[in-house]
Short mmCIF file of C-alpha atoms and ligand atoms in Angstrom, two decimals:
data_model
loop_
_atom_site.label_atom_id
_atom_site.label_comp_id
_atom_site.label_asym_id
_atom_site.label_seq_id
_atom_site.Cartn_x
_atom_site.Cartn_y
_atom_site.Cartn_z
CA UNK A 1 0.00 0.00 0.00
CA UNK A 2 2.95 2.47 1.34
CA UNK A 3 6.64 2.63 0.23
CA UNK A 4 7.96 1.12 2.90
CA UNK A 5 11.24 3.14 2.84
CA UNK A 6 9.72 6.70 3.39
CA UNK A 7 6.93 5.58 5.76
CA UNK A 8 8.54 4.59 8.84
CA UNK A 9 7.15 1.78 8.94
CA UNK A 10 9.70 -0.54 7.31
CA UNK A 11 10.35 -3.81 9.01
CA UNK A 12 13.55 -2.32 11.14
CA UNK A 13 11.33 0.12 12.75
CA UNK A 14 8.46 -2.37 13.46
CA UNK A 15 11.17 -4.53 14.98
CA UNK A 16 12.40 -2.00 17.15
CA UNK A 17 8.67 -0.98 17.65
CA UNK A 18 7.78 -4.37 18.88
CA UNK A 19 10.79 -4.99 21.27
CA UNK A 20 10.22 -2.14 23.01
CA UNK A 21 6.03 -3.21 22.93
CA UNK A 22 7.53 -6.20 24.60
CA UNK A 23 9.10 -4.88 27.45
CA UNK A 24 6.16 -1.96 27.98
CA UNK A 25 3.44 -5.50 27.94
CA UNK A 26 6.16 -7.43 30.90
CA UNK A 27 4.86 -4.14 32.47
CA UNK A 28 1.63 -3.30 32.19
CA UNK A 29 0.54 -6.07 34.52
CA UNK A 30 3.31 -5.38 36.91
CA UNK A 31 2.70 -2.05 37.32
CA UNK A 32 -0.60 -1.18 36.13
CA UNK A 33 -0.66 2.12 37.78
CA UNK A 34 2.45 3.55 35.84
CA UNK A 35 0.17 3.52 32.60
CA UNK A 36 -2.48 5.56 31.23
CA UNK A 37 -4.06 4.00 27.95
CA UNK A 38 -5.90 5.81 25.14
CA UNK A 39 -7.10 3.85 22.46
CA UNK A 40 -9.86 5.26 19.37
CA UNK A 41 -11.82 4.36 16.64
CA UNK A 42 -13.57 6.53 13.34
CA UNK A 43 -16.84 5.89 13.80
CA UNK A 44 -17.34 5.22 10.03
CA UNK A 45 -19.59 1.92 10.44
CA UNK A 46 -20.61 -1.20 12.00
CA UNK A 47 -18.19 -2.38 14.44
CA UNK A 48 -17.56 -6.22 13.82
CA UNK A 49 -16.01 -9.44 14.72
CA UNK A 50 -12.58 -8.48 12.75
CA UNK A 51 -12.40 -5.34 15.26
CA UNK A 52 -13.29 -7.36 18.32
CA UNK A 53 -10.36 -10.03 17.74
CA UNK A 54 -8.09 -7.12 16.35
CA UNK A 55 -8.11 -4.81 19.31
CA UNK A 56 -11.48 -4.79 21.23
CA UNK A 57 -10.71 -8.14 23.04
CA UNK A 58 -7.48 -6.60 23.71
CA UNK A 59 -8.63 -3.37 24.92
CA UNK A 60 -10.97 -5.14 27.53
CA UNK A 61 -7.88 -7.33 28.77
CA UNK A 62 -6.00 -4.10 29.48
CA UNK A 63 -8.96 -2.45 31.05
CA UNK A 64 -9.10 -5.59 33.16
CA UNK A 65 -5.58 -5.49 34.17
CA UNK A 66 -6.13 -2.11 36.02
CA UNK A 67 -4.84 0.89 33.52
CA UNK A 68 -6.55 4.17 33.46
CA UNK A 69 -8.29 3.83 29.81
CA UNK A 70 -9.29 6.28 27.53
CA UNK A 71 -11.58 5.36 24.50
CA UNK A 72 -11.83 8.18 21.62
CA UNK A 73 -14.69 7.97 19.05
CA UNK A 74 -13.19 9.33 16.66
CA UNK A 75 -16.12 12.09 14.88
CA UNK A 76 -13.44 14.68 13.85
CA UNK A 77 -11.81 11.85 11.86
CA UNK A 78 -14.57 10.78 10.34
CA UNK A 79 -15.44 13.82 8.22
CA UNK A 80 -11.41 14.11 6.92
CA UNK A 81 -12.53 12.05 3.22
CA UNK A 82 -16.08 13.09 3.01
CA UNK A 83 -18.70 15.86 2.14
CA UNK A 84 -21.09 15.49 5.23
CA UNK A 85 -21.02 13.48 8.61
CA UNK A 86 -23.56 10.72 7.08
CA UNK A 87 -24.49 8.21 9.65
CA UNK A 88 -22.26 9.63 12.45
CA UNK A 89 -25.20 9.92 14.89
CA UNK A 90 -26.30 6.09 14.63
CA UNK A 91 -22.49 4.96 14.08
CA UNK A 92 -21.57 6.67 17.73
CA UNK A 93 -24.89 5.17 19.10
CA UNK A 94 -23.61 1.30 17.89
CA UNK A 95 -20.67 2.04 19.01
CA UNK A 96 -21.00 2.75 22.27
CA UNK A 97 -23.71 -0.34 22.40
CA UNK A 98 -20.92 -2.60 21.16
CA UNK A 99 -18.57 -1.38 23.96
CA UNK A 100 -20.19 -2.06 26.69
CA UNK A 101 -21.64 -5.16 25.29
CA UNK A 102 -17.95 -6.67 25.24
CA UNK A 103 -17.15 -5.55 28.80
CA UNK A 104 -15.96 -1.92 28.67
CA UNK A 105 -16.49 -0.56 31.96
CA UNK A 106 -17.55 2.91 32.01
CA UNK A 107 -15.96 3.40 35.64
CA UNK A 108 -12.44 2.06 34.17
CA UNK A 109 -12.82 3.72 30.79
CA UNK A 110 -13.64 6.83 29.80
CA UNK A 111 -15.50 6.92 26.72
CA UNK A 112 -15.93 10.15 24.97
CA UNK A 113 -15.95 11.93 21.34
CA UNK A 114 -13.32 14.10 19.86
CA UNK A 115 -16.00 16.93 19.37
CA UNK A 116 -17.38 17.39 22.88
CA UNK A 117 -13.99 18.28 24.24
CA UNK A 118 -12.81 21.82 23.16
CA UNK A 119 -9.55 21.42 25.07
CA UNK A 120 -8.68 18.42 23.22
CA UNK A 121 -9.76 20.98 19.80
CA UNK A 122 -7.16 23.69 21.12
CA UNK A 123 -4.29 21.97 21.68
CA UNK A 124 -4.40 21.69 17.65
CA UNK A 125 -3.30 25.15 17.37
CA UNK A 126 0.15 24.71 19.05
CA UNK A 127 0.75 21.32 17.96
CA UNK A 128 0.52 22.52 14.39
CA UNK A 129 3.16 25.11 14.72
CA UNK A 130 5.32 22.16 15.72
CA UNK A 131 4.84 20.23 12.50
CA UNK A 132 6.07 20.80 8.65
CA UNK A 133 3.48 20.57 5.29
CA UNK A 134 6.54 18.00 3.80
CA UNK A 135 6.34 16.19 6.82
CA UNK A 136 2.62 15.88 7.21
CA UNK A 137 2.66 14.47 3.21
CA UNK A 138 4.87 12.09 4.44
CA UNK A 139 2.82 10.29 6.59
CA UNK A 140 1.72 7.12 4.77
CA UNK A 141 -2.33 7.45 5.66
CA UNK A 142 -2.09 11.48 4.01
CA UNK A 143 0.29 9.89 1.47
CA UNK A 144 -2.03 7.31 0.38
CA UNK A 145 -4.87 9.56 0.29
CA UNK A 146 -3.08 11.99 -2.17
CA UNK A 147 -2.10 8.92 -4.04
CA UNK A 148 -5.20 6.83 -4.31
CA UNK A 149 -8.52 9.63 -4.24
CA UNK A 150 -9.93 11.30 -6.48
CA UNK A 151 -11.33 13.74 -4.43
CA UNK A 152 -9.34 17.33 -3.45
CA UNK A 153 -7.61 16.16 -0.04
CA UNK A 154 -9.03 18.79 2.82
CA UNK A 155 -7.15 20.34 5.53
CA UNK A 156 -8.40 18.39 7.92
CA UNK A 157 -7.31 15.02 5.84
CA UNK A 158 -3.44 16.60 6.13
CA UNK A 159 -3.68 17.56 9.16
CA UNK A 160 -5.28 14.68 10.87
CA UNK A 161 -2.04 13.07 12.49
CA UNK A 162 -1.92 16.24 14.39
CA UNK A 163 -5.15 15.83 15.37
CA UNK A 164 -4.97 12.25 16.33
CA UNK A 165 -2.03 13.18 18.60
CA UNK A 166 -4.02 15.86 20.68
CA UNK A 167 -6.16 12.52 21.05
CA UNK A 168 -3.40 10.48 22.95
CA UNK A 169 -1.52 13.87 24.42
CA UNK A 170 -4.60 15.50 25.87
CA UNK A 171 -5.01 12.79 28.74
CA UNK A 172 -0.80 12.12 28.39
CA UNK A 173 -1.32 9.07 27.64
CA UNK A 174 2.11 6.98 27.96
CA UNK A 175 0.70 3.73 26.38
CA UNK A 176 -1.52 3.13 23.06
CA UNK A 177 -1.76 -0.02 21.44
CA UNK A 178 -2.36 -0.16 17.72
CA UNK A 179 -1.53 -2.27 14.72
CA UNK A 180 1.51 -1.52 12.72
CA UNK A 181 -0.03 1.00 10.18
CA UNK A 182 -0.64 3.38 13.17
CA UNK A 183 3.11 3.46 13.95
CA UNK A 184 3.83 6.34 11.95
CA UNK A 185 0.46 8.52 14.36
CA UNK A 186 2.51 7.35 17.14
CA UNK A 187 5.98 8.49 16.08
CA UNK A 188 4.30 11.93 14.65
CA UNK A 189 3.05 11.83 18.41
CA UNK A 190 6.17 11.08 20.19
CA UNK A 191 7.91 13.81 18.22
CA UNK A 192 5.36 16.58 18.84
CA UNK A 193 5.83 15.84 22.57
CA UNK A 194 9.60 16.26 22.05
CA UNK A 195 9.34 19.74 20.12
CA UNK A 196 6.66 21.14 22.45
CA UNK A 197 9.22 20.50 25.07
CA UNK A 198 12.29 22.11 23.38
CA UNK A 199 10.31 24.82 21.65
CA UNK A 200 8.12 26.08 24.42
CA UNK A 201 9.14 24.55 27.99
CA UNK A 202 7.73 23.64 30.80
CA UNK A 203 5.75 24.43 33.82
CA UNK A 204 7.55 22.17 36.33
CA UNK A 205 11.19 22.16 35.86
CA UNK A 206 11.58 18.09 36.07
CA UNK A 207 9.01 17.45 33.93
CA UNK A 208 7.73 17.94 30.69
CA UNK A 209 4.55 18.70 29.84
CA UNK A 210 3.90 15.80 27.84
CA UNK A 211 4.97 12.19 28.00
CA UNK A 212 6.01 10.51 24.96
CA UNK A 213 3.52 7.52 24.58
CA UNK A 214 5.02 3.63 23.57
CA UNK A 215 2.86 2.24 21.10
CA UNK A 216 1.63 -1.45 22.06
CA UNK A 217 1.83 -3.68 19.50
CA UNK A 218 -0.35 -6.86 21.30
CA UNK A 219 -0.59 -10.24 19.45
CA UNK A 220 -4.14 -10.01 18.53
CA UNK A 221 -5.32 -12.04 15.80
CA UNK A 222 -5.19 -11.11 12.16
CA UNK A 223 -9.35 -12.40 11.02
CA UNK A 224 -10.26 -11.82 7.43
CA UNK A 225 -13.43 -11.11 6.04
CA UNK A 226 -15.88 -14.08 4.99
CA UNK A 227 -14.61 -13.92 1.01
CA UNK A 228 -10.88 -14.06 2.43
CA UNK A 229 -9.51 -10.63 1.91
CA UNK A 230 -9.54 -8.10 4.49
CA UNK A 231 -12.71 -7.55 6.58
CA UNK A 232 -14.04 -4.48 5.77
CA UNK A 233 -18.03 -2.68 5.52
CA UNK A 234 -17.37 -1.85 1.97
CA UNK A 235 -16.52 -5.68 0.85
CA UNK A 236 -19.87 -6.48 2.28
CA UNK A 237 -17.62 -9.40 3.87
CA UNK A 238 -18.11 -8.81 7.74
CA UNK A 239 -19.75 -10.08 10.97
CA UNK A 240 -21.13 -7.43 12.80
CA UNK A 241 -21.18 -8.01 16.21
CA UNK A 242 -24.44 -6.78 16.43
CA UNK A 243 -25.75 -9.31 14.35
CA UNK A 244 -28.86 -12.00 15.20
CA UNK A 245 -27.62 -15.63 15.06
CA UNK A 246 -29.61 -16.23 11.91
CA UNK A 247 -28.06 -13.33 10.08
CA UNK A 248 -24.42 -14.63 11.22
CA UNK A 249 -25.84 -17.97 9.83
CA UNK A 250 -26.85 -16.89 6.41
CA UNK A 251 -23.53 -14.79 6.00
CA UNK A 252 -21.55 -17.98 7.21
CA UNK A 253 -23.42 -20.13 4.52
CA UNK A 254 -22.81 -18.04 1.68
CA UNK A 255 -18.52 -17.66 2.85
CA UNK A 256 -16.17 -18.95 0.05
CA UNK A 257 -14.40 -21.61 0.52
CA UNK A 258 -12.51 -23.86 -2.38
CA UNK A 259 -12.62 -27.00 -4.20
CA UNK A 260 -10.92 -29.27 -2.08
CA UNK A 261 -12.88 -31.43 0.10
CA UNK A 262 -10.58 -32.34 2.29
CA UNK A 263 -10.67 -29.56 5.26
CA UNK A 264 -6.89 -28.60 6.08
CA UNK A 265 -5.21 -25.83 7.87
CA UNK A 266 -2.81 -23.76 5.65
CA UNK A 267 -3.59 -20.13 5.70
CA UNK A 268 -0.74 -19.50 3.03
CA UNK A 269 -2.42 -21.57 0.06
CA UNK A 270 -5.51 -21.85 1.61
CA UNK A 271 -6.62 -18.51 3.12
CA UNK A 272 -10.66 -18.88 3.13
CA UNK A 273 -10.78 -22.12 4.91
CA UNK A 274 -7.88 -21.50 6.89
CA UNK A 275 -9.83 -17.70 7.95
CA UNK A 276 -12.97 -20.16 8.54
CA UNK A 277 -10.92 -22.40 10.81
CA UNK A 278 -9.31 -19.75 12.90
CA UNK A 279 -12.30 -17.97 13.47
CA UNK A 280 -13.83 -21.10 14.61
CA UNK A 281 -11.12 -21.65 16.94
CA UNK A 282 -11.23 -18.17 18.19
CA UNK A 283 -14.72 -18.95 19.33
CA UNK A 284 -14.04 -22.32 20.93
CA UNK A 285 -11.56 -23.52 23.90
CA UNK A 286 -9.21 -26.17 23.80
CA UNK A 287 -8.22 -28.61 26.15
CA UNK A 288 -5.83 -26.73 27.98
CA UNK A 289 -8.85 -23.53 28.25
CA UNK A 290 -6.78 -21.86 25.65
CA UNK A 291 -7.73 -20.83 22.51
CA UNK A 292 -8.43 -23.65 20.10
CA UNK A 293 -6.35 -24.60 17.81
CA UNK A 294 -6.97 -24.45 13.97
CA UNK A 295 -5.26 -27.32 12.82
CA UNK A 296 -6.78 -29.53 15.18
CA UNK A 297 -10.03 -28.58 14.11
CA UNK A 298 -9.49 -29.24 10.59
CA UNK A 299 -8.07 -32.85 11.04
CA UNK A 300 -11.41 -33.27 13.49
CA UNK A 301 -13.88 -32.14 10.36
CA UNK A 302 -11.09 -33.30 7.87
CA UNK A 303 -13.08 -34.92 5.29
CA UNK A 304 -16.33 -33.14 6.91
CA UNK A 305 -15.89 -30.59 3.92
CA UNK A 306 -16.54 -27.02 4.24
CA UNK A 307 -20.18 -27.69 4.97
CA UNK A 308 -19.23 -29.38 8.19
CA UNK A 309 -16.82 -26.74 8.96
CA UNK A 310 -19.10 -23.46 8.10
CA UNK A 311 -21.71 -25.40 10.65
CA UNK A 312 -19.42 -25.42 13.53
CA UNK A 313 -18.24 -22.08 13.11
CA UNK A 314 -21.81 -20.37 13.25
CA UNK A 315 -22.39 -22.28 16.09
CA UNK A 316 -18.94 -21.67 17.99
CA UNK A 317 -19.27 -18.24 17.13
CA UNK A 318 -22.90 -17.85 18.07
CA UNK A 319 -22.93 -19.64 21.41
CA UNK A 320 -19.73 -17.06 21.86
CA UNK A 321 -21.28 -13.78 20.99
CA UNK A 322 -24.65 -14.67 22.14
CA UNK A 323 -23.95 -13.42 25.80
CA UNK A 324 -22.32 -9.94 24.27
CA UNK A 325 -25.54 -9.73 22.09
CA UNK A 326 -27.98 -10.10 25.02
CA UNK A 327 -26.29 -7.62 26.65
CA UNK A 328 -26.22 -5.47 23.41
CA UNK A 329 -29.88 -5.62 23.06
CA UNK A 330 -30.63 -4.80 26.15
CA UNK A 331 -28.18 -1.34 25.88
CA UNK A 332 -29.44 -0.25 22.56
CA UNK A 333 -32.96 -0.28 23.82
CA UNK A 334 -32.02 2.31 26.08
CA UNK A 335 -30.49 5.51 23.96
CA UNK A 336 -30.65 7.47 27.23
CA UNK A 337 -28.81 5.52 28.92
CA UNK A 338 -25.83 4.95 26.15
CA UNK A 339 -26.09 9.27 25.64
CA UNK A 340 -25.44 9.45 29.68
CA UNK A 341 -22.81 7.23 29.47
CA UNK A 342 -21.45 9.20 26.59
CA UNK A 343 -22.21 12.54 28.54
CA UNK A 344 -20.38 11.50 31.66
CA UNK A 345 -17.26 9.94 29.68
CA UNK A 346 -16.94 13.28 27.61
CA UNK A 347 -17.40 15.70 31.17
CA UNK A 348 -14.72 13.23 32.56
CA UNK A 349 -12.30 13.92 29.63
CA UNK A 350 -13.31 17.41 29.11
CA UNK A 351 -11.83 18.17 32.59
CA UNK A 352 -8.94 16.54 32.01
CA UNK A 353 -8.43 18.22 28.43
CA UNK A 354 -9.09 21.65 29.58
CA UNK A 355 -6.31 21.19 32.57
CA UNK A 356 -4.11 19.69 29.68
CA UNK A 357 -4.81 22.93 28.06
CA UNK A 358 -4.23 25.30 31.00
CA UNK A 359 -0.38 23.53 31.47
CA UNK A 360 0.10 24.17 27.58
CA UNK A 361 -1.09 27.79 27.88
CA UNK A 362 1.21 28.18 31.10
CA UNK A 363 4.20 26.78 29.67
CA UNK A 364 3.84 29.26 26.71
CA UNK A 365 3.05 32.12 28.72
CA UNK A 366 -0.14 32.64 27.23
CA UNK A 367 -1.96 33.04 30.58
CA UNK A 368 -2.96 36.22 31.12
N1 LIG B 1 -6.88 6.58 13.32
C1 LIG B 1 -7.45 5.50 14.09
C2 LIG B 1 -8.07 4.50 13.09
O1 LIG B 1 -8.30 4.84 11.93
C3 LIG B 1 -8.51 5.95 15.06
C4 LIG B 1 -7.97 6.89 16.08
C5 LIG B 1 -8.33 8.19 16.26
C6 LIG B 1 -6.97 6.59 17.06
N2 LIG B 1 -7.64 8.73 17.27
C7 LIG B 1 -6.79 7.81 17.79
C8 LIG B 1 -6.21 5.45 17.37
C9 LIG B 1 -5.84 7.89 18.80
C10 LIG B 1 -5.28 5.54 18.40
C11 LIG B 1 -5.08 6.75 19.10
O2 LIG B 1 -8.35 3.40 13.48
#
């Protein structure tokens, strides 16, 4: 998708990225008081089961092992690539149903959106004295944009890894896990921190204002979408999580598979069945109450064929969203409820962005 040279994202930096991921994981459950985690997502659709195996799952474990968390919907981001904000409303709405269907905790994570927090908004202004138009057009997401639309690319759309670092700075947060394409945010982050520092000071002498945050690279599970390539809304190739079992049926009926009866693990030459398998084992619990494993689920259907296998899955993965989607019904009946929730997360962050805002103002002497 990116050069890899001028991205900084080639496989030396990941490397680096993920050894120092490593040691930051040995310490989150340590010393889960040292961290402060703020994770986000563009509320541009559906949330489904490739985001809850991809980071949601992952987000809950680090709720769970005691770190301050901070969850962003994204609504600033959204509107970067388009002409109006669409479906925003019910996208936020879902959103917040599917997070506290999976076991987001309200009183461990604050949930909030970019556009209810004008402290978060301000701290735009000095950040984007910090950064250059060549190096914003670096940045692979802008990059690819300029590449790949056909559309005029907006301010907003080259100015959006600014933004996104107000996101993590505001609440200086010190740990935000990601996949590898976000790598780039983080380092744009990290060195905005840096410069503020140099360029403008500080209010307490041993400190600086803002930390630099470690991006968390987790082993989460790669899932593709039901036709084998990437799981996406647009590919019409997802599991929502929101989905009835019946609907999750149909969609599992209709997957591709390939001609060969014969039901073997081998996501390299295989990818479809191989996608079906893990997903099935993702769902289910082996022996040992870990994860299941793949390849021992093929050699159990083995000459099953895929219509064996595509049963099991809908009814692995049924029987192990149907608690989440009980508890999703019963949120999404309640709007008022979800909007409080929403309310309380964004007064929660609000504070905390507009004392964010009062060091940045003091440190620049802009307090008067
Ligand atoms: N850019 C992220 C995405 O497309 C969403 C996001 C917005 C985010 N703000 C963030 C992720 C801050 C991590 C930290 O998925």
């Amino acid at each position: 998708m990116t050069n890899p040279d001028e991205t900084g994202s080639n496989e030396a930096t990941v490397a680096r990225s993920q050894q120092r991921s490593d040691k930051v994981e040995a310490d989150l459950a340590v010393h889960p008081q040292r961290w402060r985690l703020l994770t986000g997502d563009r509320p541009t659709g559906k949330l489904h089961i490739g985001h809850y195996f991809g980071s949601l799952a992952n987000r809950v474990r680090l709720q769970n092992l005691g770190l301050d968390s901070y969850l962003v919907i994204a609504d600033y981001q959204v509107i970067y690539d388009r002409d109006g904000v669409g479906e925003l409303q019910d996208n936020v709405m879902s959103a917040m149903a599917d997070y506290l269907a999976i076991g987001i905790d309200p009183a461990r994570t604050t949930i909030f959106t970019h556009s209810a927090l004008p402290g978060l908004n301000q701290l735009m202004l000095p950040f984007l004295s910090l950064v250059t138009d060549a190096e914003l057009r670096r940045n692979p997401t802008v990059k690819d944009e300029l590449a790949t639309s056909d559309r005029p690319m907006s301010g907003l759309m080259l100015t959006f890894p600014v933004h996104q670092a107000a996101d993590i700075l505001f609440c200086k947060a010190n740990v935000v896990p990601v996949g590898t394409d976000q790598l780039p945010h983080i380092e744009q982050t990290r060195v905005i921190a840096r410069r503020f520092d140099e360029r403008y000071g500080r209010v307490d002498p041993e400190h600086p204002v803002f930390p630099e945050p470690e991006a968390l690279l987790s082993a989460t599970p790669h899932v593709l979408g039901l036709d084998g390539t990437k799981m996406s809304k647009s590919r019409g190739n997802t599991i929502e999580i929101g989905m009835s079992a019946d609907e999750t049926a149909k969609l599992i009926r209709k997957a591709k598979t390939d001609a060969e009866r014969h039901i073997t693990y081998d996501p390299q030459n295989r990818p479809e069945v191989s996608n079906l398998l893990l997903l099935t084992a993702l769902c289910e619990r082996g022996q040992d109450g870990e994860v299941a494993d793949p390849a021992l689920i093929a050699e159990e259907i083995g000459d099953g064929g895929s219509g064996t296998l595509k049963k099991r899955l809908t009814a692995s993965l049924n029987e192990y969203f149907a608690p989440m989607r009980a508890r999703r019904a019963e949120v999404a009946a309640d709007e008022g409820y979800l909007r409080q929730v929403l309310r309380e997360g964004n007064e929660r962050a609000g504070a905390v962005a507009d004392q964010t805002l009062h060091e940045v103002r003091e440190a620049m002497r802009m307090i008067y």
